Amino acid sequence: MPADVATSMHLTPNDIHAASERLADRIRRTPVIWIDEDSLGSTHPAFWLKLESLQVTGAFKARGALNSMLASPIPAAGVCAASGGNHGQAVAWAARLLGVPAAVFVPTTCPPVKLQRLAEYGANVTVTGDVYDESLVIAQAYAHQTGARLIHPFDQPMTVAGAGTVTTEFLEQVPSLRTVLMSVGGGGLFAGALTALAGLHTTAVGVEPVTARCLGAALDAGSPIDVAVSGAAVDSLGPARVGRIAFDTVTAHHAPRVEVPDESIRSAQRTAWNELRIGLEGGGATALAAILSGAYAPASDEIVGVIASGGNVDPTTLAER
């Protein structure tokens, strides 16, 4: 088993720092913008928005995939991954950067725009299964048969450490942040943020769609369990089971979380496009939906940051009709 593959591991801020050093000059330092109370066509709390949707491959996933591949040797058979689309693109891009082969397995819910990008990055793409977890089973079998290294999207330590660099970068850009909102699927971004913020003055808040709440279900049950997932963000926040690393980290930190309905996510997508001309996929708009809908209500003096985690979407689907 590769050194960075584990079902559970205690990460530290040093792991995030090491990831930042590995990724320096290989990924984009994504911009932040200030959103005041009435700049989006309706009244809402003011906040900082970090546009990780402008990251290489269009999502934060590039950080975790590349960090994982740089952290330990890659076999001759290359790498493989299962993905709803964003992680697959990240693995394909990183593999092309490092000159190794990549096989990516995606479910039938993978949008055409993501399939196109996977092909453009040169990955060997297989559409299999109706949901991400079914694609993962096939990817695991492929890794076993070929010797390729499986790069998990959210439940490998070095993938989580790479994701954590989003939050450390955000704090470098806005040191006064007290709260950072982020979407939760398998939980890698959330676990990375909690690790990066350990011992600091800033709190990470996870935001889940009510139709894809694998973390919430796990917390209710006391351990990760399989749940049915669907809805506006299923292509990027659609695993049926939260990662063990995320569950252990969230439990240890007693981390806060909120949930948002699909209509709030779609509304946040439309608002980001119509008012800012920023294209966000459902998962990328989930944290934004929390603050625009009031699902997360900050204190009057609370300085809030929101991570727009992904922008792999066809903009023609976002405009108001």
CSV table of C-alpha atoms in Angstrom, one decimal:
chain,number,residue,atom,x,y,z
A,1,MET,CA,0.0,0.0,0.0
A,2,PRO,CA,1.5,3.4,-0.9
A,3,ALA,CA,2.7,5.5,2.0
A,4,ASP,CA,-0.1,8.1,1.7
A,5,VAL,CA,-3.0,5.6,1.5
A,6,ALA,CA,-4.9,5.1,4.8
A,7,THR,CA,-8.4,4.8,6.0
A,8,SER,CA,-7.6,7.1,9.0
A,9,MET,CA,-4.7,9.3,9.9
A,10,HIS,CA,-4.0,12.2,12.2
A,11,LEU,CA,-2.9,15.1,10.0
A,12,THR,CA,-1.2,18.1,11.5
A,13,PRO,CA,-0.7,21.7,10.3
A,14,ASN,CA,2.8,20.7,9.3
A,15,ASP,CA,1.3,18.4,6.7
A,16,ILE,CA,-0.5,21.3,5.2
A,17,HIS,CA,2.6,23.4,5.2
A,18,ALA,CA,4.6,20.7,3.5
A,19,ALA,CA,1.8,20.5,0.9
A,20,SER,CA,2.0,24.2,0.3
A,21,GLU,CA,5.7,23.9,-0.4
A,22,ARG,CA,5.3,21.0,-2.8
A,23,LEU,CA,2.6,22.9,-4.7
A,24,ALA,CA,4.3,26.2,-4.9
A,25,ASP,CA,4.5,27.5,-8.5
A,26,ARG,CA,2.6,24.5,-9.7
A,27,ILE,CA,-1.0,25.7,-8.9
A,28,ARG,CA,-2.7,29.1,-9.0
A,29,ARG,CA,-3.0,31.3,-6.0
A,30,THR,CA,-6.7,32.0,-6.5
A,31,PRO,CA,-8.1,35.5,-6.0
A,32,VAL,CA,-10.5,36.7,-3.3
A,33,ILE,CA,-13.1,39.4,-3.7
A,34,TRP,CA,-15.1,41.4,-1.2
A,35,ILE,CA,-18.8,41.1,-1.5
A,36,ASP,CA,-20.7,43.9,0.4
A,37,GLU,CA,-24.2,43.7,1.8
A,38,ASP,CA,-26.1,44.8,-1.3
A,39,SER,CA,-23.8,43.9,-4.2
A,40,LEU,CA,-25.7,40.8,-5.3
A,41,GLY,CA,-29.1,42.3,-5.9
A,42,SER,CA,-30.4,41.5,-2.4
A,43,THR,CA,-29.5,42.2,1.2
A,44,HIS,CA,-27.1,39.6,2.7
A,45,PRO,CA,-24.2,39.7,5.2
A,46,ALA,CA,-20.9,41.0,3.7
A,47,PHE,CA,-18.2,38.4,3.1
A,48,TRP,CA,-15.0,37.5,1.3
A,49,LEU,CA,-15.3,35.1,-1.6
A,50,LYS,CA,-12.3,32.9,-2.6
A,51,LEU,CA,-12.5,31.9,-6.2
A,52,GLU,CA,-11.1,28.4,-6.2
A,53,SER,CA,-13.3,27.9,-9.2
A,54,LEU,CA,-10.5,29.6,-11.1
A,55,GLN,CA,-7.9,27.0,-10.0
A,56,VAL,CA,-6.2,24.8,-12.5
A,57,THR,CA,-8.8,22.3,-13.8
A,58,GLY,CA,-11.6,24.6,-12.4
A,59,ALA,CA,-11.7,23.3,-8.8
A,60,PHE,CA,-9.7,22.9,-5.6
A,61,LYS,CA,-9.2,19.2,-6.4
A,62,ALA,CA,-6.0,20.0,-8.3
A,63,ARG,CA,-4.3,20.7,-5.0
A,64,GLY,CA,-5.0,17.4,-3.5
A,65,ALA,CA,-4.3,15.3,-6.6
A,66,LEU,CA,-1.0,16.9,-7.3
A,67,ASN,CA,0.2,16.8,-3.7
A,68,SER,CA,-0.7,13.1,-3.4
A,69,MET,CA,1.3,12.3,-6.6
A,70,LEU,CA,4.3,14.4,-5.5
A,71,ALA,CA,4.4,13.0,-2.0
A,72,SER,CA,5.4,9.4,-3.0
A,73,PRO,CA,6.7,7.5,-6.1
A,74,ILE,CA,4.3,6.7,-8.9
A,75,PRO,CA,4.5,3.1,-10.3
A,76,ALA,CA,5.1,2.4,-14.0
A,77,ALA,CA,1.4,1.7,-14.5
A,78,GLY,CA,0.6,5.3,-13.6
A,79,VAL,CA,-2.4,6.4,-11.6
A,80,CYS,CA,-6.1,5.9,-11.6
A,81,ALA,CA,-9.1,7.5,-9.9
A,82,ALA,CA,-12.9,7.4,-9.6
A,83,SER,CA,-14.6,10.8,-9.7
A,84,GLY,CA,-17.8,12.7,-10.3
A,85,GLY,CA,-15.6,14.8,-12.7
A,86,ASN,CA,-13.5,17.3,-10.8
A,87,HIS,CA,-11.1,15.0,-9.1
A,88,GLY,CA,-10.7,13.0,-12.3
A,89,GLN,CA,-9.8,16.2,-14.1
A,90,ALA,CA,-7.3,17.0,-11.4
A,91,VAL,CA,-5.7,13.6,-11.6
A,92,ALA,CA,-5.6,13.7,-15.4
A,93,TRP,CA,-4.0,17.2,-15.3
A,94,ALA,CA,-1.4,16.2,-12.7
A,95,ALA,CA,-0.6,13.0,-14.5
A,96,ARG,CA,0.0,15.0,-17.7
A,97,LEU,CA,2.2,17.5,-15.8
A,98,LEU,CA,4.3,14.6,-14.4
A,99,GLY,CA,4.3,12.6,-17.6
A,100,VAL,CA,2.6,9.5,-16.3
A,101,PRO,CA,-0.5,7.6,-17.6
A,102,ALA,CA,-3.9,8.1,-15.9
A,103,ALA,CA,-7.1,6.1,-16.0
A,104,VAL,CA,-10.3,7.8,-14.7
A,105,PHE,CA,-13.6,6.1,-14.0
A,106,VAL,CA,-16.7,8.3,-13.8
A,107,PRO,CA,-20.4,7.7,-13.2
A,108,THR,CA,-23.2,8.4,-15.7
A,109,THR,CA,-23.9,11.6,-13.7
A,110,CYS,CA,-20.7,13.2,-14.9
A,111,PRO,CA,-21.6,16.3,-16.9
A,112,PRO,CA,-20.5,16.5,-20.6
A,113,VAL,CA,-18.3,19.6,-19.8
A,114,LYS,CA,-16.3,17.5,-17.4
A,115,LEU,CA,-16.0,14.5,-19.7
A,116,GLN,CA,-14.7,16.8,-22.4
A,117,ARG,CA,-12.1,18.2,-20.2
A,118,LEU,CA,-11.0,14.8,-19.1
A,119,ALA,CA,-10.4,13.8,-22.7
A,120,GLU,CA,-8.5,17.0,-23.3
A,121,TYR,CA,-6.1,16.3,-20.4
A,122,GLY,CA,-5.3,12.9,-22.1
A,123,ALA,CA,-6.8,10.5,-19.5
A,124,ASN,CA,-8.2,7.1,-20.4
A,125,VAL,CA,-11.8,7.7,-19.4
A,126,THR,CA,-14.4,5.0,-18.6
A,127,VAL,CA,-18.0,5.8,-17.8
A,128,THR,CA,-19.3,3.2,-15.4
A,129,GLY,CA,-21.9,3.1,-12.7
A,130,ASP,CA,-24.8,5.3,-11.8
A,131,VAL,CA,-23.1,7.0,-8.9
A,132,TYR,CA,-19.5,7.8,-7.8
A,133,ASP,CA,-19.3,4.8,-5.4
A,134,GLU,CA,-20.0,2.3,-8.2
A,135,SER,CA,-17.2,3.9,-10.2
A,136,LEU,CA,-14.9,3.6,-7.2
A,137,VAL,CA,-15.3,-0.2,-7.1
A,138,ILE,CA,-14.2,-0.4,-10.7
A,139,ALA,CA,-11.3,1.9,-10.2
A,140,GLN,CA,-10.1,-0.2,-7.2
A,141,ALA,CA,-10.3,-3.3,-9.3
A,142,TYR,CA,-8.3,-1.6,-12.0
A,143,ALA,CA,-5.6,-0.6,-9.5
A,144,HIS,CA,-5.4,-4.2,-8.2
A,145,GLN,CA,-5.1,-5.7,-11.7
A,146,THR,CA,-2.6,-3.2,-13.2
A,147,GLY,CA,-0.6,-1.9,-10.3
A,148,ALA,CA,-1.7,1.6,-11.0
A,149,ARG,CA,-1.8,3.9,-7.9
A,150,LEU,CA,-5.3,4.8,-6.9
A,151,ILE,CA,-5.6,8.5,-6.0
A,152,HIS,CA,-8.6,8.8,-3.8
A,153,PRO,CA,-10.5,12.1,-4.0
A,154,PHE,CA,-11.0,12.7,-0.3
A,155,ASP,CA,-9.8,9.8,1.9
A,156,GLN,CA,-6.1,9.8,1.5
A,157,PRO,CA,-3.9,11.9,3.9
A,158,MET,CA,-1.9,13.7,1.2
A,159,THR,CA,-5.0,14.5,-0.8
A,160,VAL,CA,-6.6,16.0,2.3
A,161,ALA,CA,-3.4,17.9,3.1
A,162,GLY,CA,-3.4,19.4,-0.4
A,163,ALA,CA,-7.0,20.5,0.0
A,164,GLY,CA,-6.0,22.2,3.2
A,165,THR,CA,-3.8,24.6,1.4
A,166,VAL,CA,-6.9,26.4,0.2
A,167,THR,CA,-7.7,27.6,3.7
A,168,THR,CA,-4.1,28.5,4.6
A,169,GLU,CA,-3.9,30.6,1.4
A,170,PHE,CA,-7.2,32.3,2.2
A,171,LEU,CA,-5.9,33.3,5.6
A,172,GLU,CA,-2.7,34.7,4.1
A,173,GLN,CA,-4.9,36.8,1.9
A,174,VAL,CA,-7.4,37.9,4.6
A,175,PRO,CA,-5.7,37.4,8.0
A,176,SER,CA,-8.8,38.9,9.8
A,177,LEU,CA,-11.1,36.0,8.8
A,178,ARG,CA,-13.0,34.5,11.7
A,179,THR,CA,-15.1,31.9,9.8
A,180,VAL,CA,-14.6,30.1,6.6
A,181,LEU,CA,-17.6,28.3,4.9
A,182,MET,CA,-16.9,25.4,2.5
A,183,SER,CA,-18.9,22.7,0.7
A,184,VAL,CA,-18.8,19.1,2.0
A,185,GLY,CA,-19.0,16.0,-0.1
A,186,GLY,CA,-16.6,13.3,1.0
A,187,GLY,CA,-15.1,15.8,3.4
A,188,GLY,CA,-11.5,16.3,2.2
A,189,LEU,CA,-11.7,20.0,1.9
A,190,PHE,CA,-13.4,20.3,5.3
A,191,ALA,CA,-10.9,18.0,7.0
A,192,GLY,CA,-8.0,19.9,5.4
A,193,ALA,CA,-9.4,23.2,6.6
A,194,LEU,CA,-9.9,22.0,10.2
A,195,THR,CA,-6.4,20.7,10.2
A,196,ALA,CA,-5.0,23.9,8.8
A,197,LEU,CA,-6.9,26.0,11.4
A,198,ALA,CA,-6.0,23.9,14.4
A,199,GLY,CA,-5.1,26.3,17.3
A,200,LEU,CA,-5.9,29.4,15.3
A,201,HIS,CA,-8.6,32.0,15.8
A,202,THR,CA,-10.6,31.0,12.7
A,203,THR,CA,-13.4,28.4,12.5
A,204,ALA,CA,-14.3,26.2,9.6
A,205,VAL,CA,-18.0,25.5,8.9
A,206,GLY,CA,-19.0,22.7,6.5
A,207,VAL,CA,-22.0,23.1,4.2
A,208,GLU,CA,-23.9,20.1,2.9
A,209,PRO,CA,-26.8,19.8,0.5
A,210,VAL,CA,-29.8,18.3,2.2
A,211,THR,CA,-30.0,15.8,-0.7
A,212,ALA,CA,-26.4,14.7,-0.3
A,213,ARG,CA,-25.6,14.7,3.4
A,214,CYS,CA,-23.2,11.9,4.0
A,215,LEU,CA,-21.4,13.7,6.7
A,216,GLY,CA,-24.6,14.6,8.6
A,217,ALA,CA,-25.8,11.1,8.3
A,218,ALA,CA,-22.5,9.8,9.7
A,219,LEU,CA,-22.6,12.2,12.6
A,220,ASP,CA,-26.2,11.1,13.4
A,221,ALA,CA,-25.2,7.4,13.3
A,222,GLY,CA,-21.9,7.8,15.1
A,223,SER,CA,-19.9,6.4,12.2
A,224,PRO,CA,-19.7,6.7,8.4
A,225,ILE,CA,-22.6,5.0,6.7
A,226,ASP,CA,-24.0,4.7,3.2
A,227,VAL,CA,-26.7,7.1,2.2
A,228,ALA,CA,-28.7,7.9,-0.9
A,229,VAL,CA,-27.5,11.0,-2.7
A,230,SER,CA,-29.0,13.2,-5.4
A,231,GLY,CA,-29.7,16.8,-6.3
A,232,ALA,CA,-28.2,19.9,-7.6
A,233,ALA,CA,-24.6,19.2,-6.5
A,234,VAL,CA,-24.4,15.4,-6.8
A,235,ASP,CA,-21.8,15.4,-9.6
A,236,SER,CA,-19.3,17.0,-7.2
A,237,LEU,CA,-20.7,16.3,-3.7
A,238,GLY,CA,-22.1,12.9,-4.4
A,239,PRO,CA,-20.2,10.1,-2.5
A,240,ALA,CA,-22.6,7.9,-0.6
A,241,ARG,CA,-20.2,7.7,2.4
A,242,VAL,CA,-18.1,10.4,4.0
A,243,GLY,CA,-14.4,9.7,4.3
A,244,ARG,CA,-13.0,8.2,7.5
A,245,ILE,CA,-10.4,11.0,7.7
A,246,ALA,CA,-13.1,13.6,7.5
A,247,PHE,CA,-15.4,11.9,10.0
A,248,ASP,CA,-12.6,11.5,12.5
A,249,THR,CA,-11.4,15.1,12.0
A,250,VAL,CA,-14.8,16.6,12.3
A,251,THR,CA,-15.6,14.6,15.4
A,252,ALA,CA,-12.4,15.5,17.1
A,253,HIS,CA,-12.9,19.2,16.4
A,254,HIS,CA,-16.7,19.2,17.1
A,255,ALA,CA,-16.8,21.2,13.9
A,256,PRO,CA,-20.0,23.1,13.0
A,257,ARG,CA,-22.0,22.4,9.8
A,258,VAL,CA,-25.2,23.6,8.1
A,259,GLU,CA,-27.4,22.2,5.3
A,260,VAL,CA,-28.9,23.9,2.3
A,261,PRO,CA,-31.7,22.8,0.0
A,262,ASP,CA,-31.2,22.4,-3.7
A,263,GLU,CA,-33.2,25.5,-4.6
A,264,SER,CA,-30.8,27.6,-2.5
A,265,ILE,CA,-27.8,26.1,-4.3
A,266,ARG,CA,-29.4,26.8,-7.7
A,267,SER,CA,-30.3,30.3,-6.6
A,268,ALA,CA,-26.7,30.9,-5.5
A,269,GLN,CA,-25.4,29.7,-8.9
A,270,ARG,CA,-27.8,32.1,-10.7
A,271,THR,CA,-26.8,35.0,-8.5
A,272,ALA,CA,-23.1,34.4,-8.9
A,273,TRP,CA,-23.5,34.3,-12.7
A,274,ASN,CA,-26.0,37.2,-13.1
A,275,GLU,CA,-24.4,39.6,-10.7
A,276,LEU,CA,-20.7,38.7,-10.8
A,277,ARG,CA,-20.4,36.7,-14.1
A,278,ILE,CA,-18.8,33.9,-12.0
A,279,GLY,CA,-19.8,30.4,-13.2
A,280,LEU,CA,-20.1,28.0,-10.3
A,281,GLU,CA,-21.2,24.3,-10.4
A,282,GLY,CA,-23.7,23.1,-7.8
A,283,GLY,CA,-21.0,22.0,-5.4
A,284,GLY,CA,-19.0,25.2,-6.0
A,285,ALA,CA,-22.0,27.3,-5.0
A,286,THR,CA,-23.1,25.2,-2.0
A,287,ALA,CA,-21.1,27.3,0.6
A,288,LEU,CA,-22.3,30.5,-1.1
A,289,ALA,CA,-25.8,29.3,-0.8
A,290,ALA,CA,-25.5,29.0,3.0
A,291,ILE,CA,-24.7,32.7,3.5
A,292,LEU,CA,-27.1,34.0,0.8
A,293,SER,CA,-30.0,32.0,2.0
A,294,GLY,CA,-29.4,32.7,5.7
A,295,ALA,CA,-28.7,29.0,6.6
A,296,TYR,CA,-25.5,30.4,8.1
A,297,ALA,CA,-26.1,33.8,9.9
A,298,PRO,CA,-22.9,35.4,11.1
A,299,ALA,CA,-22.7,37.8,14.0
A,300,SER,CA,-22.6,41.5,13.2
A,301,ASP,CA,-18.9,41.8,13.7
A,302,GLU,CA,-17.9,38.4,12.2
A,303,ILE,CA,-15.6,38.4,9.2
A,304,VAL,CA,-16.7,35.6,7.0
A,305,GLY,CA,-14.9,33.9,4.1
A,306,VAL,CA,-16.7,31.6,1.6
A,307,ILE,CA,-14.9,29.2,-0.7
A,308,ALA,CA,-16.3,28.9,-4.2
A,309,SER,CA,-14.8,25.4,-4.7
A,310,GLY,CA,-15.6,24.6,-8.3
A,311,GLY,CA,-16.5,26.2,-11.6
A,312,ASN,CA,-16.9,23.3,-14.0
A,313,VAL,CA,-20.3,24.2,-15.4
A,314,ASP,CA,-21.8,25.2,-18.7
A,315,PRO,CA,-22.6,28.9,-18.2
A,316,THR,CA,-25.6,28.7,-20.5
A,317,THR,CA,-27.4,26.6,-17.8
A,318,LEU,CA,-27.0,29.4,-15.3
A,319,ALA,CA,-28.7,32.5,-16.7
A,320,GLU,CA,-32.1,33.4,-15.5
A,321,ARG,CA,-34.8,32.4,-17.9
